[in-house]
PDB file of C-alpha atoms and ligand atoms in Angstrom:
ATOM      1  CA  MET A   1     100.520   7.850  70.994  1.00  0.00           C
ATOM      2  CA  PRO A   2     101.127  11.242  69.441  1.00  0.00           C
ATOM      3  CA  TYR A   3     103.266  11.468  66.336  1.00  0.00           C
ATOM      4  CA  SER A   4     106.587  13.331  66.569  1.00  0.00           C
ATOM      5  CA  GLY A   5     109.165  14.339  64.010  1.00  0.00           C
ATOM      6  CA  ARG A   6     112.028  16.651  63.151  1.00  0.00           C
ATOM      7  CA  CYS A   7     114.059  18.081  60.308  1.00  0.00           C
ATOM      8  CA  GLU A   8     117.334  16.410  59.371  1.00  0.00           C
ATOM      9  CA  CYS A   9     119.526  18.797  61.487  1.00  0.00           C
ATOM     10  CA  GLY A  10     117.228  18.810  64.493  1.00  0.00           C
ATOM     11  CA  GLN A  11     116.655  22.557  64.705  1.00  0.00           C
ATOM     12  CA  VAL A  12     112.963  22.085  64.046  1.00  0.00           C
ATOM     13  CA  SER A  13     110.923  19.428  65.799  1.00  0.00           C
ATOM     14  CA  PHE A  14     107.161  18.846  66.181  1.00  0.00           C
ATOM     15  CA  VAL A  15     104.520  16.784  67.866  1.00  0.00           C
ATOM     16  CA  VAL A  16     101.109  15.970  66.408  1.00  0.00           C
ATOM     17  CA  ALA A  17      98.051  15.068  68.397  1.00  0.00           C
ATOM     18  CA  GLY A  18      95.448  12.639  67.068  1.00  0.00           C
ATOM     19  CA  LYS A  19      95.081  10.761  63.778  1.00  0.00           C
ATOM     20  CA  PRO A  20      95.395  12.182  60.267  1.00  0.00           C
ATOM     21  CA  LEU A  21      92.296  13.155  58.322  1.00  0.00           C
ATOM     22  CA  GLY A  22      93.892  11.538  55.296  1.00  0.00           C
ATOM     23  CA  THR A  23      97.162  10.453  53.735  1.00  0.00           C
ATOM     24  CA  ARG A  24      98.175  11.229  50.174  1.00  0.00           C
ATOM     25  CA  GLN A  25     101.000  10.734  47.706  1.00  0.00           C
ATOM     26  CA  CYS A  26     101.200  13.670  45.377  1.00  0.00           C
ATOM     27  CA  TRP A  27     102.724  13.423  41.909  1.00  0.00           C
ATOM     28  CA  CYS A  28     102.202  17.017  40.899  1.00  0.00           C
ATOM     29  CA  ARG A  29     105.213  18.656  39.029  1.00  0.00           C
ATOM     30  CA  GLN A  30     105.936  20.904  42.011  1.00  0.00           C
ATOM     31  CA  CYS A  31     106.172  17.953  44.368  1.00  0.00           C
ATOM     32  CA  GLN A  32     108.417  16.168  41.852  1.00  0.00           C
ATOM     33  CA  ARG A  33     110.811  19.112  41.981  1.00  0.00           C
ATOM     34  CA  LEU A  34     110.750  19.123  45.801  1.00  0.00           C
ATOM     35  CA  ALA A  35     111.150  15.394  46.091  1.00  0.00           C
ATOM     36  CA  GLY A  36     113.844  14.935  43.460  1.00  0.00           C
ATOM     37  CA  GLY A  37     111.650  13.249  40.855  1.00  0.00           C
ATOM     38  CA  GLY A  38     109.260  11.142  42.913  1.00  0.00           C
ATOM     39  CA  PRO A  39     106.105  12.091  44.756  1.00  0.00           C
ATOM     40  CA  THR A  40     105.735  13.688  48.158  1.00  0.00           C
ATOM     41  CA  ASN A  41     103.987  11.603  50.761  1.00  0.00           C
ATOM     42  CA  ASN A  42     101.805  13.476  53.208  1.00  0.00           C
ATOM     43  CA  ALA A  43      99.502  13.132  56.164  1.00  0.00           C
ATOM     44  CA  ILE A  44      96.841  15.799  56.664  1.00  0.00           C
ATOM     45  CA  PHE A  45      96.070  17.015  60.190  1.00  0.00           C
ATOM     46  CA  PRO A  46      94.039  19.793  61.637  1.00  0.00           C
ATOM     47  CA  THR A  47      96.281  22.882  61.990  1.00  0.00           C
ATOM     48  CA  GLU A  48      95.831  23.059  65.782  1.00  0.00           C
ATOM     49  CA  ALA A  49      96.993  19.493  66.176  1.00  0.00           C
ATOM     50  CA  VAL A  50     100.557  20.315  65.080  1.00  0.00           C
ATOM     51  CA  THR A  51     102.945  21.960  67.573  1.00  0.00           C
ATOM     52  CA  VAL A  52     106.307  23.040  66.157  1.00  0.00           C
ATOM     53  CA  THR A  53     109.461  23.828  68.162  1.00  0.00           C
ATOM     54  CA  GLY A  54     112.213  25.771  66.390  1.00  0.00           C
ATOM     55  CA  THR A  55     112.255  28.289  63.514  1.00  0.00           C
ATOM     56  CA  LEU A  56     110.610  27.506  60.191  1.00  0.00           C
ATOM     57  CA  ARG A  57     110.949  29.454  56.948  1.00  0.00           C
ATOM     58  CA  SER A  58     108.134  29.502  54.444  1.00  0.00           C
ATOM     59  CA  ALA A  59     107.839  29.885  50.689  1.00  0.00           C
ATOM     60  CA  GLN A  60     104.724  30.232  48.519  1.00  0.00           C
ATOM     61  CA  TRP A  61     103.722  29.157  45.087  1.00  0.00           C
ATOM     62  CA  GLN A  62     100.664  28.827  42.961  1.00  0.00           C
ATOM     63  CA  ALA A  63      99.629  25.198  43.239  1.00  0.00           C
ATOM     64  CA  ALA A  64      98.433  23.205  40.273  1.00  0.00           C
ATOM     65  CA  SER A  65      94.955  23.380  41.886  1.00  0.00           C
ATOM     66  CA  GLY A  66      95.041  27.200  41.546  1.00  0.00           C
ATOM     67  CA  ASN A  67      95.348  27.742  45.273  1.00  0.00           C
ATOM     68  CA  THR A  68      98.405  29.350  46.994  1.00  0.00           C
ATOM     69  CA  LEU A  69     100.497  26.746  48.689  1.00  0.00           C
ATOM     70  CA  THR A  70     102.686  27.795  51.562  1.00  0.00           C
ATOM     71  CA  PHE A  71     105.282  25.226  52.473  1.00  0.00           C
ATOM     72  CA  SER A  72     107.388  25.440  55.624  1.00  0.00           C
ATOM     73  CA  PHE A  73     110.847  24.079  55.996  1.00  0.00           C
ATOM     74  CA  CYS A  74     113.930  24.232  58.194  1.00  0.00           C
ATOM     75  CA  PRO A  75     116.025  27.289  57.102  1.00  0.00           C
ATOM     76  CA  ASP A  76     119.177  25.524  58.233  1.00  0.00           C
ATOM     77  CA  CYS A  77     118.937  22.122  56.514  1.00  0.00           C
ATOM     78  CA  GLY A  78     116.009  22.582  54.053  1.00  0.00           C
ATOM     79  CA  THR A  79     113.929  19.661  55.278  1.00  0.00           C
ATOM     80  CA  GLN A  80     110.284  20.232  54.443  1.00  0.00           C
ATOM     81  CA  ILE A  81     107.913  19.915  57.419  1.00  0.00           C
ATOM     82  CA  TYR A  82     104.449  20.821  56.093  1.00  0.00           C
ATOM     83  CA  GLY A  83     102.416  22.645  53.495  1.00  0.00           C
ATOM     84  CA  GLN A  84      99.210  24.646  53.786  1.00  0.00           C
ATOM     85  CA  SER A  85      96.735  25.521  51.052  1.00  0.00           C
ATOM     86  CA  SER A  86      95.071  28.960  50.954  1.00  0.00           C
ATOM     87  CA  ALA A  87      91.826  27.083  50.436  1.00  0.00           C
ATOM     88  CA  ARG A  88      92.244  25.043  53.572  1.00  0.00           C
ATOM     89  CA  MET A  89      94.206  26.931  56.267  1.00  0.00           C
ATOM     90  CA  HIS A  90      92.616  24.840  58.920  1.00  0.00           C
ATOM     91  CA  LEU A  91      94.708  21.906  57.655  1.00  0.00           C
ATOM     92  CA  LYS A  92      98.421  21.167  57.743  1.00  0.00           C
ATOM     93  CA  THR A  93      99.829  18.676  55.230  1.00  0.00           C
ATOM     94  CA  LEU A  94     102.843  17.105  56.988  1.00  0.00           C
ATOM     95  CA  ARG A  95     105.584  15.319  55.080  1.00  0.00           C
ATOM     96  CA  ILE A  96     105.482  11.773  56.208  1.00  0.00           C
ATOM     97  CA  GLY A  97     109.261  11.497  55.850  1.00  0.00           C
ATOM     98  CA  ALA A  98     109.784  14.059  58.612  1.00  0.00           C
ATOM     99  CA  ILE A  99     107.755  11.928  61.110  1.00  0.00           C
ATOM    100  CA  ASP A 100     109.723   9.748  63.490  1.00  0.00           C
ATOM    101  CA  GLN A 101     109.644   6.007  62.904  1.00  0.00           C
ATOM    102  CA  PRO A 102     108.065   3.702  63.814  1.00  0.00           C
ATOM    103  CA  HIS A 103     104.633   4.964  62.890  1.00  0.00           C
ATOM    104  CA  ASP A 104     101.569   3.600  61.161  1.00  0.00           C
ATOM    105  CA  LEU A 105     101.212   6.249  58.392  1.00  0.00           C
ATOM    106  CA  ARG A 106     101.250   5.278  54.721  1.00  0.00           C
ATOM    107  CA  PRO A 107      99.639   6.904  51.732  1.00  0.00           C
ATOM    108  CA  THR A 108      96.125   5.708  50.908  1.00  0.00           C
ATOM    109  CA  MET A 109      95.574   7.925  47.811  1.00  0.00           C
ATOM    110  CA  ALA A 110      97.729   8.937  44.878  1.00  0.00           C
ATOM    111  CA  ILE A 111      96.876  12.369  43.455  1.00  0.00           C
ATOM    112  CA  TRP A 112      97.881  14.279  40.306  1.00  0.00           C
ATOM    113  CA  THR A 113      98.766  10.922  38.747  1.00  0.00           C
ATOM    114  CA  ASP A 114      98.349  12.426  35.267  1.00  0.00           C
ATOM    115  CA  ASP A 115     101.602  14.429  35.961  1.00  0.00           C
ATOM    116  CA  ALA A 116     103.588  11.338  37.158  1.00  0.00           C
ATOM    117  CA  PRO A 117     106.565  10.387  34.975  1.00  0.00           C
ATOM    118  CA  ALA A 118     106.293   7.347  32.704  1.00  0.00           C
ATOM    119  CA  TRP A 119     108.544   5.301  34.953  1.00  0.00           C
ATOM    120  CA  ALA A 120     106.555   5.961  38.160  1.00  0.00           C
ATOM    121  CA  MET A 121     105.485   2.853  40.025  1.00  0.00           C
ATOM    122  CA  ILE A 122     102.201   3.776  41.686  1.00  0.00           C
ATOM    123  CA  ASP A 123     100.787   1.182  44.047  1.00  0.00           C
ATOM    124  CA  PRO A 124      97.589  -0.114  42.392  1.00  0.00           C
ATOM    125  CA  ALA A 125      96.040  -0.490  45.857  1.00  0.00           C
ATOM    126  CA  LEU A 126      95.979   3.284  46.207  1.00  0.00           C
ATOM    127  CA  GLU A 127      92.858   5.312  45.405  1.00  0.00           C
ATOM    128  CA  ARG A 128      93.864   7.319  42.323  1.00  0.00           C
ATOM    129  CA  TRP A 129      92.981  10.861  41.265  1.00  0.00           C
ATOM    130  CA  PRO A 130      94.353  12.227  38.000  1.00  0.00           C
ATOM    131  CA  GLY A 131      94.302  15.778  39.466  1.00  0.00           C
ATOM    132  CA  GLN A 132      93.165  17.508  42.586  1.00  0.00           C
ATOM    133  CA  PRO A 133      90.954  15.442  44.888  1.00  0.00           C
ATOM    134  CA  PRO A 134      88.249  16.844  47.155  1.00  0.00           C
ATOM    135  CA  ALA A 135      89.392  18.050  50.579  1.00  0.00           C
ATOM    136  CA  PRO A 136      89.414  15.322  53.290  1.00  0.00           C
ATOM    137  CA  ALA A 137      86.166  15.112  55.298  1.00  0.00           C
ATOM    138  CA  PRO A 138      86.331  16.331  58.913  1.00  0.00           C
ATOM    139  CA  VAL A 139      87.025  13.676  61.448  1.00  0.00           C
ATOM    140  CA  GLU A 140      83.755  12.213  62.704  1.00  0.00           C
ATOM    141  CA  THR A 141      83.307  12.601  66.423  1.00  0.00           C
TER     142      THR A 141
HETATM  143 ZN1   ZN B 201     117.055  21.437  60.023  1.00  0.00          ZN
HETATM  144 ZN1   ZN B 202     101.980  17.941  44.828  1.00  0.00          ZN
END
């Protein structure tokens, strides 16, 4: 079953075909600002797998990795939908929180854990990267 999701106000919705290439919880400082102190939780899909309905606005910043990150959000309610790295424009990193429940997505990797606050509770079952991990491998066919 394809994944679907929307922003909080419903102006933006999306459907996603197929399974993610990877799922990650990011503790970089920029994600902490976006998420109100905690990490962002993300599922990475091929760009062409994601179909968006509605109008997104985008903003860009220099990511901790040195790449330019473009993140897209609903201009009406501010809900983040996905990010894209200049190094990997063939991938879209969807915010798991915007995906409709129920779904089977959960983070499998915690990244930029060196930047996590001292009070962070990071699941010890997650694969851990102190900084930027390698890009996810292409889906095997
Ligand atoms: Zn909205
Ligand atoms: Zn981050």
